[in-house]
Coordinates of C-alpha atoms and ligand atoms in Angstrom, one line a residue:
X1 CA -222.4 108.4 202.1
X2 CA -223.9 107.4 198.8
X3 CA -224.5 104.0 200.2
X4 CA -226.9 105.2 202.9
X5 CA -230.4 103.9 202.3
X6 CA -232.0 107.1 203.4
X7 CA -230.6 110.5 203.3
X8 CA -232.3 112.9 205.7
X9 CA -231.5 116.6 206.2
X10 CA -231.2 117.9 209.7
X11 CA -234.4 119.6 210.8
X12 CA -232.8 123.0 210.7
X13 CA -232.3 122.4 207.0
X14 CA -236.0 122.8 206.0
X15 CA -235.7 125.5 203.2
X16 CA -236.1 129.1 204.4
X17 CA -236.9 130.5 200.9
X18 CA -239.0 129.3 197.9
X19 CA -237.4 129.5 194.4
X20 CA -239.3 131.6 192.0
X21 CA -238.6 130.4 188.5
X22 CA -240.2 133.6 187.0
X23 CA -236.9 135.4 187.8
X24 CA -234.9 133.1 185.5
X25 CA -237.1 131.7 182.8
X26 CA -236.1 133.1 179.3
X27 CA -239.6 133.8 178.1
X28 CA -241.9 135.7 180.5
X29 CA -245.4 134.5 181.0
X30 CA -248.3 135.9 178.9
X31 CA -250.6 137.9 181.3
X32 CA -253.8 136.2 182.5
X33 CA -256.9 137.8 181.1
X34 CA -260.2 138.8 182.8
X35 CA -262.9 136.3 181.7
X36 CA -265.4 139.2 181.0
X37 CA -263.3 142.0 179.5
X38 CA -260.5 139.8 178.1
X39 CA -258.1 142.5 179.4
X40 CA -255.1 141.6 181.6
X41 CA -256.2 140.8 185.1
X42 CA -255.3 143.4 187.8
X43 CA -254.6 142.7 191.4
X44 CA -257.9 144.4 192.3
X45 CA -259.7 141.8 190.1
X46 CA -258.2 139.0 192.3
X47 CA -258.7 140.6 195.7
X48 CA -262.2 139.2 196.3
X49 CA -260.7 135.7 196.1
X50 CA -257.0 135.9 197.3
X51 CA -255.0 137.7 199.9
X52 CA -252.6 140.4 198.6
X53 CA -249.5 138.4 199.7
X54 CA -250.5 135.5 197.4
X55 CA -251.4 137.9 194.5
X56 CA -247.9 139.5 194.9
X57 CA -246.3 136.1 194.7
X58 CA -248.3 135.3 191.6
X59 CA -246.6 138.1 189.7
X60 CA -243.3 138.4 191.6
X61 CA -240.0 138.5 189.6
X62 CA -237.9 138.1 192.7
X63 CA -235.7 134.9 192.6
X64 CA -236.1 134.0 196.2
X65 CA -239.1 134.5 198.5
X66 CA -238.8 134.1 202.2
X67 CA -240.9 131.4 203.9
X68 CA -242.6 132.9 207.0
X69 CA -241.3 131.5 210.2
X70 CA -244.9 130.3 211.1
X71 CA -244.9 128.2 207.9
X72 CA -241.5 126.8 208.5
X73 CA -242.6 125.7 211.9
X74 CA -245.5 123.7 210.4
X75 CA -243.3 122.3 207.6
X76 CA -241.1 120.9 210.4
X77 CA -243.9 118.5 211.3
X78 CA -242.9 116.3 208.4
X79 CA -240.2 118.1 206.4
X80 CA -237.6 117.5 205.2
X81 CA -239.2 114.5 203.5
X82 CA -236.9 111.6 202.9
X83 CA -234.9 111.2 199.7
X84 CA -234.6 107.5 199.2
X85 CA -232.2 105.5 197.0
X86 CA -234.4 102.8 195.3
X87 CA -231.8 100.0 195.6
X88 CA -234.5 97.3 195.5
X89 CA -236.2 98.7 192.5
X90 CA -232.8 99.0 190.7
X91 CA -232.2 95.4 191.5
X92 CA -235.6 94.3 190.3
X93 CA -235.0 96.2 187.0
X94 CA -231.4 94.9 186.7
X95 CA -230.4 98.4 185.7
X96 CA -227.0 100.2 185.9
X97 CA -229.0 103.4 186.6
X98 CA -229.2 105.0 190.1
X99 CA -232.8 105.8 191.1
X100 CA -233.7 108.2 193.8
X101 CA -237.2 109.3 194.9
X102 CA -238.4 112.1 197.1
X103 CA -241.3 110.8 199.3
X104 CA -244.0 113.4 199.7
X105 CA -246.4 110.7 200.9
X106 CA -245.1 111.2 204.5
X107 CA -247.0 114.4 205.0
X108 CA -250.0 114.2 207.4
X109 CA -252.5 114.4 204.5
X110 CA -250.5 111.9 202.5
X111 CA -249.4 114.1 199.5
X112 CA -247.4 117.1 198.5
X113 CA -250.5 119.3 198.5
X114 CA -249.9 120.4 202.2
X115 CA -246.8 122.2 201.1
X116 CA -249.0 124.9 199.6
X117 CA -252.1 124.5 201.8
X118 CA -250.2 125.7 204.8
X119 CA -248.8 128.9 203.4
X120 CA -252.2 129.6 201.7
X121 CA -254.0 129.2 205.0
X122 CA -251.3 131.3 206.8
X123 CA -251.5 134.3 204.4
X124 CA -255.3 134.3 204.5
X125 CA -255.3 134.2 208.2
X126 CA -252.8 137.1 208.3
X127 CA -255.1 139.1 206.0
X128 CA -258.0 138.7 208.4
X129 CA -259.9 136.1 206.5
X130 CA -262.2 133.7 208.5
X131 CA -263.3 131.1 206.0
X132 CA -261.7 129.4 203.0
X133 CA -263.8 127.8 200.2
X134 CA -262.4 125.2 197.8
X135 CA -263.3 122.3 195.7
X136 CA -262.0 118.7 195.7
X137 CA -262.3 115.9 193.2
X138 CA -260.3 112.9 194.4
X139 CA -260.1 114.4 197.9
X140 CA -256.3 115.1 198.2
X141 CA -256.5 118.9 198.0
X142 CA -259.6 119.1 200.3
X143 CA -257.7 117.0 202.8
X144 CA -254.6 119.1 202.7
X145 CA -256.6 122.4 203.0
X146 CA -258.7 121.0 205.9
X147 CA -255.6 120.2 207.8
X148 CA -254.0 123.6 207.1
X149 CA -257.2 125.5 208.1
X150 CA -257.3 123.6 211.4
X151 CA -253.7 124.7 212.2
X152 CA -254.7 128.4 211.7
X153 CA -258.2 128.3 213.1
X154 CA -259.9 129.0 209.8
X155 CA -263.3 127.5 208.7
X156 CA -262.9 125.3 205.7
X157 CA -265.7 124.7 203.2
X158 CA -265.0 122.0 200.7
X159 CA -267.3 121.5 197.7
X160 CA -266.6 117.8 196.9
X161 CA -267.7 116.4 193.6
X162 CA -270.8 114.4 194.5
X163 CA -269.8 111.1 192.9
X164 CA -266.4 111.2 194.7
X165 CA -268.0 112.0 198.1
X166 CA -270.1 108.8 197.6
X167 CA -267.2 106.7 196.3
X168 CA -264.7 107.9 198.8
X169 CA -266.5 108.3 202.1
X170 CA -263.2 108.0 204.0
X171 CA -261.8 111.0 202.3
X172 CA -264.9 112.9 203.5
X173 CA -264.4 111.7 207.0
X174 CA -260.7 112.6 206.9
X175 CA -261.6 116.2 206.1
X176 CA -264.3 116.2 208.8
X177 CA -261.8 115.1 211.4
X178 CA -260.0 118.4 210.8
X179 CA -263.3 120.3 211.2
X180 CA -264.0 121.0 207.6
X181 CA -267.6 121.3 206.2
X182 CA -267.8 119.0 203.2
X183 CA -270.6 119.8 200.8
X184 CA -271.4 117.4 198.0
X185 CA -271.5 119.4 194.7
X186 CA -273.8 120.2 193.0
X187 CA -275.4 121.8 196.1
X188 CA -278.3 124.1 196.8
X189 CA -275.9 126.6 198.5
X190 CA -274.9 128.4 195.4
X191 CA -276.6 129.7 192.2
X192 CA -274.3 127.5 190.1
X193 CA -275.3 124.4 192.0
X194 CA -279.0 125.3 192.1
X195 CA -279.0 125.8 188.3
X196 CA -277.7 122.3 187.7
X197 CA -279.9 120.7 190.3
X198 CA -283.0 122.3 188.7
X199 CA -282.3 120.5 185.5
X200 CA -280.5 117.3 186.7
X201 CA -281.4 116.6 190.4
X202 CA -279.2 113.5 190.4
X203 CA -276.2 115.1 188.7
X204 CA -272.9 113.3 189.8
X205 CA -271.1 116.7 189.7
X206 CA -267.8 117.6 188.1
X207 CA -264.6 119.4 189.2
X208 CA -265.4 122.3 186.9
X209 CA -268.8 122.8 188.6
X210 CA -267.3 122.4 192.1
X211 CA -264.8 125.1 191.3
X212 CA -267.7 127.4 190.2
X213 CA -269.5 126.7 193.5
X214 CA -266.4 127.4 195.6
X215 CA -265.5 130.6 193.7
X216 CA -269.1 131.8 194.0
X217 CA -269.1 131.1 197.8
X218 CA -265.9 133.0 198.2
X219 CA -266.8 136.0 196.0
X220 CA -270.1 136.5 197.8
X221 CA -268.7 136.9 201.3
X222 CA -266.2 139.4 202.6
X223 CA -264.9 137.0 205.3
X224 CA -264.2 134.2 202.8
X225 CA -261.5 133.6 200.2
X226 CA -260.9 130.9 197.7
X227 CA -257.9 128.5 197.6
X228 CA -256.6 126.5 194.6
X229 CA -254.4 123.4 195.0
X230 CA -252.4 123.5 191.7
X231 CA -251.9 125.4 188.4
X232 CA -251.3 128.9 189.8
X233 CA -247.8 130.4 190.0
X234 CA -247.9 130.8 193.8
X235 CA -248.8 127.2 194.2
X236 CA -245.8 126.0 192.2
X237 CA -243.6 128.5 194.1
X238 CA -244.6 126.9 197.4
X239 CA -243.9 123.4 196.0
X240 CA -240.3 124.2 195.3
X241 CA -239.5 123.1 198.8
X242 CA -239.5 119.6 197.3
X243 CA -236.8 120.3 194.7
X244 CA -234.7 122.5 197.0
X245 CA -234.5 119.8 199.6
X246 CA -233.8 117.1 197.0
X247 CA -230.9 119.1 195.7
X248 CA -229.3 119.5 199.1
X249 CA -229.9 115.9 199.9
X250 CA -228.3 114.7 196.7
X251 CA -225.4 117.0 197.2
X252 CA -224.8 115.3 200.6
X253 CA -224.8 112.0 198.7
X254 CA -222.3 113.4 196.2
X255 CA -224.8 113.0 193.4
X256 CA -226.7 115.0 190.8
X257 CA -229.5 113.8 188.5
X258 CA -229.4 113.4 184.8
X259 CA -233.2 113.5 184.7
X260 CA -235.9 114.7 187.1
X261 CA -239.3 113.1 186.7
X262 CA -242.7 114.0 188.1
X263 CA -246.4 113.2 187.3
X264 CA -248.2 116.1 185.9
X265 CA -251.9 117.1 186.5
X266 CA -252.0 120.9 187.1
X267 CA -248.2 120.8 187.3
X268 CA -247.5 121.6 190.9
X269 CA -245.6 118.6 192.2
X270 CA -243.7 118.4 188.9
X271 CA -242.8 122.1 189.0
X272 CA -241.9 121.8 192.7
X273 CA -239.3 119.1 192.2
X274 CA -238.0 120.2 188.7
X275 CA -237.8 124.0 188.9
X276 CA -234.8 124.2 191.3
X277 CA -232.9 121.9 188.9
X278 CA -234.0 123.9 185.8
X279 CA -232.3 126.9 187.4
X280 CA -229.0 125.0 186.9
X281 CA -230.1 124.2 183.3
X282 CA -230.6 127.9 182.6
X283 CA -227.0 128.4 183.8
X284 CA -225.8 125.8 181.3
X285 CA -225.8 122.6 183.2
X286 CA -227.0 119.4 181.4
X287 CA -230.2 118.1 183.0
X288 CA -233.5 116.8 181.7
X289 CA -237.0 117.4 183.2
X290 CA -239.7 114.9 182.3
X291 CA -243.4 115.4 183.0
X292 CA -245.6 112.2 182.9
X293 CA -249.3 112.4 182.2
X294 CA -252.2 109.9 181.5
X295 CA -253.1 109.1 177.9
X296 CA -256.7 109.8 179.1
X297 CA -255.9 113.4 179.8
X298 CA -252.8 114.2 177.6
X299 CA -252.6 118.0 178.1
X300 CA -248.9 118.5 177.2
X301 CA -248.5 115.7 174.7
X302 CA -251.7 116.3 172.7
X303 CA -253.1 119.7 173.8
X304 CA -252.5 123.1 172.3
X305 CA -250.7 126.2 173.8
X306 CA -253.4 128.8 173.8
X307 CA -255.5 131.1 176.0
X308 CA -258.3 129.1 177.8
X309 CA -260.5 129.2 180.8
X310 CA -259.5 127.4 184.0
X311 CA -263.0 126.0 184.6
X312 CA -266.1 124.9 182.8
X313 CA -268.2 127.8 184.1
X314 CA -265.8 130.4 182.6
X315 CA -265.5 132.2 186.0
X316 CA -261.7 132.0 186.3
X317 CA -259.1 134.2 184.4
X318 CA -258.2 133.1 180.9
X319 CA -254.6 131.7 181.0
X320 CA -252.1 131.0 178.3
X321 CA -251.4 127.3 178.8
X322 CA -251.4 123.9 177.3
X323 CA -255.1 122.8 177.3
X324 CA -257.4 120.2 175.9
X325 CA -260.3 122.7 176.0
X326 CA -262.2 123.9 179.2
X327 CA -265.1 121.7 178.3
X328 CA -262.9 118.6 178.0
X329 CA -264.4 115.6 179.9
X330 CA -261.7 113.0 180.7
X331 CA -262.7 109.4 181.1
X332 CA -263.0 108.2 184.6
X333 CA -259.5 107.0 185.2
X334 CA -258.3 106.3 188.7
X335 CA -255.7 109.0 188.8
X336 CA -258.3 111.6 189.7
X337 CA -255.7 114.3 190.4
X338 CA -254.4 114.1 186.8
X339 CA -257.8 114.8 185.1
X340 CA -257.5 118.5 184.6
X341 CA -257.9 119.9 181.1
X342 CA -255.3 122.6 181.6
X343 CA -251.8 122.9 182.8
X344 CA -249.8 125.4 184.9
X345 CA -248.8 128.4 182.8
X346 CA -245.2 128.1 184.1
X347 CA -244.9 124.5 183.1
X348 CA -246.6 125.2 179.8
X349 CA -244.2 128.1 178.8
X350 CA -241.2 126.0 179.8
X351 CA -242.4 123.0 177.8
X352 CA -243.1 125.2 174.8
X353 CA -239.6 126.6 175.0
X354 CA -238.1 123.1 175.1
X355 CA -236.9 122.9 178.7
X356 CA -239.3 120.2 179.6
X357 CA -240.1 116.8 178.0
X358 CA -243.4 115.0 178.3
X359 CA -244.7 111.4 178.0
X360 CA -248.1 109.9 178.4
X361 CA -248.9 106.4 179.6
X362 CA -252.0 104.2 179.7
X363 CA -253.7 103.3 183.0
X364 CA -252.7 99.6 183.0
X365 CA -249.0 100.5 182.4
X366 CA -249.3 102.8 185.4
X367 CA -250.6 100.2 187.8
X368 CA -248.1 97.6 186.6
X369 CA -245.3 100.1 187.5
X370 CA -247.0 100.9 190.8
X371 CA -247.0 97.2 191.8
X372 CA -243.4 96.6 190.7
X373 CA -242.5 99.6 193.0
X374 CA -244.6 98.5 195.9
X375 CA -243.2 95.0 195.8
X376 CA -239.6 96.2 195.7
X377 CA -239.6 99.5 197.7
X378 CA -242.5 98.7 200.0
X379 CA -244.5 101.8 199.4
X380 CA -247.9 101.8 197.6
X381 CA -248.0 104.9 195.5
X382 CA -251.0 107.0 194.7
X383 CA -252.2 106.3 191.1
X384 CA -251.1 109.8 190.2
X385 CA -247.6 109.3 191.5
X386 CA -247.4 105.9 189.7
X387 CA -247.1 107.9 186.5
X388 CA -243.7 109.2 187.7
X389 CA -242.8 105.7 188.8
X390 CA -243.5 104.5 185.3
X391 CA -241.4 107.3 183.8
X392 CA -238.5 106.3 186.1
X393 CA -238.8 102.7 185.2
X394 CA -238.8 103.4 181.4
X395 CA -235.6 105.6 181.9
X396 CA -233.9 102.8 184.0
X397 CA -234.7 100.2 181.4
X398 CA -233.3 102.5 178.6
X399 CA -230.1 102.7 180.6
X400 CA -229.9 99.0 180.7
X401 CA -230.5 98.7 176.9
X402 CA -227.8 101.3 176.3
X403 CA -225.5 99.6 178.9
X404 CA -224.7 102.9 180.6
X405 CA -225.6 104.4 183.9
X406 CA -227.5 107.5 184.7
X407 CA -229.0 109.1 187.8
X408 CA -232.7 109.4 187.9
X409 CA -234.7 111.4 190.5
X410 CA -238.4 111.2 190.6
X411 CA -241.1 112.7 192.8
X412 CA -243.4 110.3 194.7
X413 CA -246.2 112.8 195.2
X414 CA -248.3 110.7 197.6
X415 CA -249.2 107.4 199.0
X416 CA -252.1 105.3 197.7
X417 CA -253.8 104.2 200.9
X418 CA -257.1 105.8 200.0
X419 CA -257.0 104.3 196.5
X420 CA -257.4 100.6 197.3
X421 CA -260.6 100.4 195.1
X422 CA -258.4 101.4 192.2
X423 CA -255.9 98.7 193.0
X424 CA -258.7 96.2 193.6
X425 CA -260.0 96.9 190.1
X426 CA -256.5 96.5 188.6
X427 CA -255.8 93.2 190.4
X428 CA -259.2 91.9 189.4
X429 CA -258.4 92.6 185.7
X430 CA -261.2 95.2 185.4
X431 CA -259.1 98.3 184.7
X432 CA -259.4 99.5 181.1
X433 CA -257.1 101.8 179.2
X434 CA -259.0 104.9 178.1
X435 CA -256.8 107.0 175.8
X436 CA -258.4 110.2 174.7
X437 CA -260.3 110.0 171.4
X438 CA -259.0 112.0 168.5
X439 CA -262.5 113.3 167.4
X440 CA -263.5 114.3 170.9
X441 CA -260.3 116.2 171.3
X442 CA -260.8 118.1 168.1
X443 CA -264.3 119.0 169.2
X444 CA -263.2 120.3 172.6
X445 CA -260.3 122.2 171.1
X446 CA -262.7 124.0 168.7
X447 CA -264.3 125.6 171.8
X448 CA -261.3 127.8 172.9
X449 CA -262.0 131.5 173.5
X450 CA -261.1 133.8 170.6
X451 CA -258.3 136.1 171.9
Ligands
PLP1 C1 -253.3 116.3 193.2 C2 -252.2 115.3 193.0 C3 -251.4 115.3 191.9 C4 -251.6 116.2 190.7 O1 -251.5 117.5 190.9 P1 -250.2 118.3 190.4 O2 -250.6 119.8 190.7 O3 -249.9 118.0 189.0 O4 -249.1 117.9 191.3 C5 -250.4 114.3 191.8 N1 -250.2 113.5 192.8 C6 -250.9 113.5 193.9 C7 -250.6 112.5 195.0 C8 -252.0 114.4 194.1 O5 -252.7 114.4 195.2

């Protein structure tokens, strides 16, 4: 069995429950605070933006949460995703390590983000909501939510960072195929957008501003809610389908990982693959979890664990998390999905408590790893996912150095078919490393709210 190239689960084996790590983590999360009063957020504060079922999941302490049948049905379109033994990569690295990867790029939107887009659209529909507003930077989250909204007959409004909508016209078309309305941000549709346009009519926009526009849109209309693609507890909960499947698939192969690796932006694909394994670690089993981030946005490796805002406009709750400061402006690296200043509170607390390790790599190391992977395994990874590939390669080479085997599992969070400009730039030798500057960092960190 362990010699099978691909290990699929039967279609009945799509998980029926999500794993909620809040039930088992030794230190409970610090409560999120209201940005105005700085008091703990109440469910009522969140109701203008989210349906009650998602608010309940956000704070739930139940270990297992049932996945609605209507969501399982949609998951079945592409789940279970394949778990693949990377024989060719192992050969190319001449390593005694066994490398497995979980391929989330097979989803219809090309990344893991659909795993949460579908339940989020479902719960909003069930709560009588007609429209969902969101933001997108690189376009992955907007694509996933557009698809999910089309499944459930919801209108989808995507505020897309203006510069990305110009640079990535095919991402915009992708969302429009599913019926979404894509609005370049800053726009004249919101107060937040108009304020920026008045001063800088040619503003390229930013993710922080696009969040502010989407939140304002949702808060201003009773028929509209807001949806976020990472960071929040309920998002990581939905993503645990990745790790739950991987665990069952590895069990079929008679294997278990020594280390689980994921790239880390807001923490959702990493938490999704790692949390079901950390459950075993809480019960005493030896297993490492490794989060990989860019040196341009080194939230875990160089940030601080503190209360901070989730957006530039200070509209979101203040969360206790690893952060580089809400005004942090990362350089324009190609892994757009990893350019967030903050980090999921769940991943942050577990990192703080020593259950998670983190590493940061430069952009060129990432593309080098991506190309090694593409030429051996045949799949072109998203630049974000290439961080996990790099982490796995480093582990496999360490195994070779030490002359002993180990089992590595990593998450391939998405394919890179919309990122060819990034690959072009790397192949032409134009890609620069852009590690975050020490002085900049000190300046952004000085701007945290006083709690
Ligand atoms: C958005 C995205 C990420 C980063 O988000 P996380 O919440 O950290 O998972 C990683 N990989 C891909 C392919 C993405 O689209």
